C-alpha positions as a printed NumPy array, in Angstrom:
array([[  3.251, -36.57 ,  12.434],
       [  4.963, -33.197,  12.799],
       [  8.139, -32.357,  11.006],
       [ 11.379, -32.957,  12.862],
       [ 11.935, -30.762,  15.926],
       [ 14.521, -28.663,  14.139],
       [ 16.038, -25.642,  15.851],
       [ 15.722, -22.791,  13.372],
       [ 18.644, -20.449,  12.838],
       [ 19.873, -17.6  ,  10.71 ],
       [ 22.987, -19.669,  10.054],
       [ 21.06 , -21.881,   7.669],
       [ 18.542, -19.185,   6.645],
       [ 15.928, -21.751,   7.612],
       [ 14.245, -19.173,   9.775],
       [ 13.939, -16.727,   6.898],
       [ 12.662, -19.37 ,   4.517],
       [  9.993, -20.447,   6.981],
       [  9.06 , -16.94 ,   8.005],
       [  8.893, -15.312,   4.595],
       [  7.882, -18.171,   2.349],
       [  5.762, -20.116,   4.816],
       [  7.494, -23.332,   3.787],
       [  9.212, -26.083,   5.691],
       [ 12.177, -26.466,   3.346],
       [ 15.401, -27.274,   5.163],
       [ 18.217, -25.12 ,   3.814],
       [ 21.124, -26.243,   5.967],
       [ 23.451, -26.244,   2.966],
       [ 22.715, -22.67 ,   1.952],
       [ 26.119, -21.451,   3.062],
       [ 27.954, -24.167,   1.151],
       [ 30.028, -23.25 ,  -1.927],
       [ 26.823, -23.621,  -3.99 ],
       [ 25.225, -20.727,  -2.142],
       [ 25.022, -17.422,  -3.954],
       [ 22.951, -14.294,  -3.877],
       [ 22.027, -11.712,  -6.455],
       [ 21.271,  -8.008,  -6.132],
       [ 18.631,  -6.376,  -8.28 ],
       [ 17.915,  -2.66 ,  -8.163],
       [ 14.202,  -1.948,  -7.78 ],
       [ 12.789,   1.343,  -9.127],
       [ 11.48 ,   3.504,  -6.284],
       [  8.097,   4.41 ,  -7.73 ],
       [  5.65 ,   6.693,  -5.959],
       [  3.22 ,   3.779,  -5.507],
       [  5.866,   1.558,  -3.983],
       [  7.245,   4.253,  -1.658],
       [  3.726,   5.038,  -0.475],
       [  3.019,   1.364,   0.241],
       [  6.146,   1.1  ,   2.426],
       [  4.991,   4.081,   4.529],
       [  8.351,   5.062,   5.976],
       [  8.889,   8.459,   7.576],
       [ 12.087,   9.011,   5.576],
       [ 12.451,   9.191,   1.779],
       [ 13.846,   6.021,   0.237],
       [ 16.988,   6.612,  -1.808],
       [ 17.392,   3.104,  -3.189],
       [ 15.682,  -0.283,  -3.079],
       [ 17.531,  -3.561,  -3.593],
       [ 16.076,  -7.032,  -3.921],
       [ 18.418,  -9.749,  -2.655],
       [ 17.672, -13.174,  -4.114],
       [ 19.345, -15.98 ,  -2.174],
       [ 19.824, -19.167,  -4.142],
       [ 21.092, -22.658,  -3.473],
       [ 21.624, -24.647,  -6.615],
       [ 18.977, -23.637,  -9.126],
       [ 16.204, -22.984,  -6.601],
       [ 15.178, -19.638,  -5.162],
       [ 15.474, -19.864,  -1.398],
       [ 14.221, -16.484,  -0.288],
       [ 14.05 , -12.854,  -1.313],
       [ 14.764,  -9.841,   0.857],
       [ 13.802,  -6.251,   0.071],
       [ 16.289,  -3.727,   1.478],
       [ 15.82 ,   0.039,   1.441],
       [ 18.568,   2.662,   1.721],
       [ 17.637,   5.992,   3.299],
       [ 18.954,   8.785,   5.507],
       [ 17.49 ,   9.459,   8.932],
       [ 16.695,  12.842,  10.484],
       [ 20.397,  13.357,  11.304],
       [ 21.46 ,  12.564,   7.738],
       [ 22.945,   9.2  ,   8.725],
       [ 22.857,   6.579,   5.958],
       [ 20.857,   3.536,   7.043],
       [ 19.398,   0.32 ,   5.653],
       [ 16.239,  -1.586,   6.527],
       [ 14.725,  -4.904,   5.446],
       [ 11.027,  -4.46 ,   4.717],
       [  7.958,  -6.546,   3.984],
       [  6.481,  -4.847,   0.899],
       [  2.773,  -4.611,   0.274],
       [  1.776,  -7.095,  -2.416],
       [  0.272,  -4.197,  -4.342],
       [  3.62 ,  -2.407,  -4.358],
       [  4.514,  -2.663,  -8.037],
       [  4.893,  -6.438,  -8.047],
       [  7.791,  -6.481,  -5.61 ],
       [  6.672,  -9.851,  -4.232],
       [  8.847, -12.694,  -5.407],
       [  7.803, -16.289,  -6.07 ],
       [  6.3  , -18.472,  -3.388],
       [  3.356, -17.962,  -1.042],
       [  2.847, -14.27 ,  -0.339],
       [  0.158, -14.394,   2.347],
       [  2.584, -14.568,   5.272],
       [  4.582, -11.65 ,   3.899],
       [  1.449,  -9.587,   3.428],
       [  0.398, -10.348,   7.007],
       [  3.785,  -9.188,   8.243],
       [  3.497,  -6.015,   6.192],
       [  0.069,  -5.26 ,   7.66 ],
       [  1.046,  -6.078,  11.246],
       [  4.207,  -3.983,  11.079],
       [  2.242,  -1.06 ,   9.653],
       [ -0.302,  -1.31 ,  12.475],
       [  2.484,  -1.491,  15.06 ],
       [  4.255,   1.529,  13.574],
       [  1.022,   3.513,  13.695],
       [  0.533,   2.55 ,  17.35 ],
       [  4.103,   3.556,  18.263],
       [  3.722,   6.884,  16.48 ],
       [  0.367,   7.595,  18.101],
       [  1.103,   6.495,  21.665],
       [  4.766,   7.438,  22.211],
       [  6.498,  10.78 ,  22.018],
       [  9.658,  11.609,  20.127],
       [ 11.84 ,  10.895,  23.172],
       [ 10.878,   7.204,  23.208],
       [ 13.667,   4.632,  23.029],
       [ 12.845,   1.186,  21.616],
       [ 14.824,  -1.977,  22.415],
       [ 14.488,  -4.874,  19.994],
       [ 16.556,  -7.246,  17.913],
       [ 18.473,  -5.39 ,  15.219],
       [ 16.285,  -6.062,  12.193],
       [ 13.098,  -5.23 ,  14.119],
       [ 14.774,  -2.068,  15.35 ],
       [ 15.664,  -1.049,  11.807],
       [ 11.998,  -1.304,  10.846],
       [ 10.924,   0.671,  13.93 ],
       [ 13.309,   3.505,  13.098],
       [ 12.31 ,   3.667,   9.419],
       [  8.562,   3.362,   9.995],
       [  8.272,   5.671,  13.033],
       [ 11.415,   7.792,  13.333],
       [ 11.783,   6.728,  16.986],
       [ 15.255,   6.095,  18.397],
       [ 16.361,   2.509,  18.871],
       [ 18.959,   1.236,  21.301],
       [ 20.6  ,  -0.907,  18.637],
       [ 19.836,  -1.43 ,  14.975],
       [ 22.85 ,  -3.229,  13.569],
       [ 24.057,  -6.778,  14.196],
       [ 27.3  ,  -7.838,  15.794],
       [ 29.854,  -9.427,  13.47 ],
       [ 30.489, -12.082,  16.142],
       [ 26.932, -13.371,  15.662],
       [ 27.954, -14.916,  12.334],
       [ 30.887, -17.345,  12.637],
       [ 30.734, -18.253,   8.941],
       [ 32.584, -15.727,   6.812],
       [ 30.176, -15.83 ,   3.854],
       [ 27.212, -15.386,   6.137],
       [ 28.927, -12.567,   8.013],
       [ 29.725, -10.707,   4.8  ],
       [ 26.165, -11.09 ,   3.531],
       [ 24.453,  -9.846,   6.694],
       [ 26.943,  -7.026,   7.096],
       [ 25.953,  -5.791,   3.651],
       [ 22.206,  -6.265,   4.177],
       [ 22.279,  -4.525,   7.57 ],
       [ 24.427,  -1.628,   6.417],
       [ 27.396,  -2.618,   8.556],
       [ 27.956,  -3.994,  12.035],
       [ 27.449,  -2.424,  15.452],
       [ 30.51 ,  -0.617,  16.789],
       [ 29.539,  -1.047,  20.453],
       [ 28.497,  -3.932,  22.663],
       [ 24.732,  -3.388,  22.516],
       [ 23.91 ,  -6.587,  20.564],
       [ 25.888,  -8.712,  23.021],
       [ 24.215,  -6.997,  25.97 ],
       [ 20.72 ,  -7.431,  24.527],
       [ 21.419, -11.129,  23.845],
       [ 22.655, -11.505,  27.423],
       [ 19.522,  -9.885,  28.865],
       [ 17.272, -12.085,  26.723],
       [ 18.921, -15.232,  28.095],
       [ 18.953, -14.12 ,  31.753],
       [ 16.292, -14.939,  34.333],
       [ 13.516, -12.467,  33.59 ],
       [ 13.32 , -10.541,  36.87 ],
       [ 17.101, -10.174,  37.071],
       [ 17.25 ,  -8.958,  33.46 ],
       [ 14.473,  -6.414,  34.018],
       [ 16.152,  -5.06 ,  37.154],
       [ 19.449,  -4.673,  35.304],
       [ 17.819,  -2.969,  32.335],
       [ 15.964,  -0.523,  34.576],
       [ 19.215,   0.443,  36.268],
       [ 21.336,   0.746,  33.126],
       [ 19.032,   2.28 ,  30.533],
       [ 18.076,   5.971,  30.408],
       [ 15.82 ,   7.121,  33.244],
       [ 14.802,  10.425,  31.668],
       [ 12.923,   9.092,  28.653],
       [ 10.282,   6.424,  27.933],
       [ 11.833,   3.034,  27.202],
       [  9.97 ,   0.189,  25.512],
       [ 10.815,  -3.387,  24.547],
       [  9.524,  -4.819,  21.274],
       [  9.548,  -8.563,  20.62 ],
       [  8.397, -10.474,  17.568],
       [  7.614, -14.15 ,  17.013],
       [ 10.232, -14.041,  14.275],
       [ 12.87 , -13.473,  16.964],
       [ 12.822, -17.244,  17.45 ],
       [ 14.545, -17.526,  14.07 ],
       [ 17.454, -15.519,  15.511],
       [ 18.42 , -18.313,  17.899],
       [ 21.879, -18.813,  16.433],
       [ 22.707, -15.112,  16.744],
       [ 21.464, -14.908,  20.319],
       [ 23.397, -18.021,  21.287],
       [ 26.603, -16.848,  19.613],
       [ 26.501, -13.496,  21.424],
       [ 25.311, -14.689,  24.837],
       [ 27.138, -18.008,  25.055],
       [ 23.86 , -19.586,  26.198],
       [ 22.134, -22.404,  24.351],
       [ 18.441, -21.624,  24.005],
       [ 16.178, -24.464,  25.166],
       [ 13.643, -24.056,  22.366],
       [ 12.608, -26.565,  19.713],
       [ 10.227, -26.279,  16.768],
       [  8.096, -28.612,  14.682],
       [  5.742, -28.124,  11.746],
       [  2.295, -29.74 ,  11.815],
       [  0.834, -29.843,   8.279],
       [ -2.759, -28.75 ,   7.805],
       [ -5.078, -31.756,   7.67 ],
       [ -8.55 , -30.268,   8.095],
       [ -8.966, -31.572,  11.658],
       [ -8.226, -28.473,  13.715],
       [ -9.076, -30.038,  17.074],
       [ -6.968, -33.102,  16.351],
       [ -4.093, -30.895,  15.248],
       [ -4.233, -28.872,  18.475],
       [ -4.248, -32.064,  20.555],
       [ -1.256, -33.299,  18.577],
       [  0.621, -30.059,  19.254],
       [ -0.082, -30.306,  22.977],
       [  1.135, -33.92 ,  23.135],
       [  4.328, -32.972,  21.314],
       [  4.856, -29.929,  23.518],
       [  4.773, -32.045,  26.69 ],
       [  7.173, -34.726,  25.513],
       [ 10.067, -32.95 ,  27.24 ],
       [  8.157, -31.475,  30.166],
       [  5.265, -29.077,  30.538],
       [  7.397, -25.92 ,  30.305],
       [  5.433, -24.05 ,  27.68 ],
       [  4.595, -23.914,  24.003],
       [  3.337, -21.468,  21.401],
       [  1.91 , -21.931,  17.942],
       [  2.188, -19.967,  14.733],
       [ -0.223, -20.346,  11.84 ],
       [  1.632, -20.716,   8.527],
       [ -0.784, -19.794,   5.739],
       [ -1.073, -22.628,   3.261],
       [  1.094, -24.978,   5.329],
       [ -0.352, -25.577,   8.795],
       [  1.044, -24.844,  12.244],
       [  4.581, -24.272,  13.435],
       [  4.844, -24.994,  17.151],
       [  7.621, -24.113,  19.569],
       [  8.277, -25.753,  22.921],
       [ 10.497, -24.893,  25.886],
       [ 12.548, -27.907,  26.934],
       [ 13.804, -26.951,  30.42 ],
       [ 12.492, -25.361,  33.609],
       [ 15.308, -22.824,  33.489],
       [ 14.374, -21.913,  29.941],
       [ 10.842, -21.198,  31.082],
       [ 12.212, -18.371,  33.245],
       [ 14.381, -16.725,  30.566],
       [ 13.417, -13.195,  29.633],
       [ 12.989, -14.157,  25.96 ],
       [ 10.578, -16.936,  26.892],
       [  8.641, -14.657,  29.253],
       [  8.335, -11.945,  26.582],
       [  7.069, -14.265,  23.846],
       [  3.501, -15.654,  23.949],
       [  4.253, -19.13 ,  25.288],
       [  1.206, -20.45 ,  27.15 ],
       [  3.154, -20.583,  30.431],
       [  4.26 , -16.963,  30.007],
       [  0.749, -15.748,  29.234],
       [ -0.382, -17.345,  32.496],
       [  2.248, -15.354,  34.431],
       [  2.475, -11.763,  33.131],
       [  5.529,  -9.803,  34.226],
       [  4.267,  -7.197,  36.721],
       [  7.237,  -4.893,  36.119],
       [  6.853,  -5.039,  32.348],
       [  3.265,  -4.238,  31.323],
       [  2.065,  -4.903,  27.776],
       [  1.13 ,  -1.66 ,  26.036],
       [  0.439,  -3.01 ,  22.541],
       [ -0.009,  -6.376,  20.854],
       [ -0.953,  -7.405,  17.324],
       [ -3.068, -10.318,  16.221],
       [ -1.858, -13.384,  14.297],
       [ -0.813, -15.214,  17.438],
       [  0.525, -12.083,  19.167],
       [  3.065, -11.629,  16.385],
       [  4.406,  -8.334,  17.791],
       [  4.273,  -7.217,  21.42 ],
       [  5.478,  -3.969,  23.008],
       [  6.261,  -3.7  ,  26.726],
       [  6.869,  -0.553,  28.758],
       [ 10.123,  -0.793,  30.719],
       [  9.531,   2.599,  32.327],
       [  7.555,   5.687,  31.261],
       [ 10.357,   8.213,  31.624],
       [ 10.235,  11.442,  33.57 ],
       [  8.631,  14.554,  32.203]])
């Protein structure tokens, strides 16, 4: 049987634990009084800096170790740097496993895959877009885009309102390098929860017309559900379950499909979790099937109905982990 259909959220750091460690540990109590985190300065060696492949020199690296009780929950690697304008910025990165032993405990395969896929995506952005390109994505993705490619991003800091818990808000404000001063995170969350065609029309009318504009989505965006809901006021009709590896691939796929249709045939997607099995997501309502976020992510129902006004220009492997869409090519 699959694990419980738990909605993953930043609020419990469950999304991070699943995404980075490839585990199915439920960490709902992480923000209780027992929660704590530690900062460790990491030497910026030439080998490590080269493995991270940013376009800006790294000034400082910090490893954040989040703990609950005596157990390590997750580790984040955060780099401080200055962009081309001299603005101080931060970015959370997936280090190469060969990068001076920066990997923490726990399975590292998923993190290495993310490192490789982000590097490939950055190379594609650099090669196929010009310096005027503007990238729209969730804030942590956008931070990686800016650091790895130097391209402008529409937003790259979270909104404080996305984190109702004070401890959580303080932590993410530090990790992100502060909060957004404008309403871009709220607007992006609103577009993601709107009906897709209406959202695309609004974006085309409100975003710059004189430069290329692209949207980047990542499977990990599903772990940002709590943030998106808090900023948009819309409850996302997505549920997740983990199906442990059992050696019977065909039986596992059939099991996923049966689970996905328990609440209607509105769409599902699967993510391979190295060393664990499959994490599956399902859409639970007809309205949810039409949301922009659902249409951008590789749910089977969305793949069957590509958005004609939003062509795919790049997509990685590993279950279409990262996808880039062209909103409009810009003029001149």
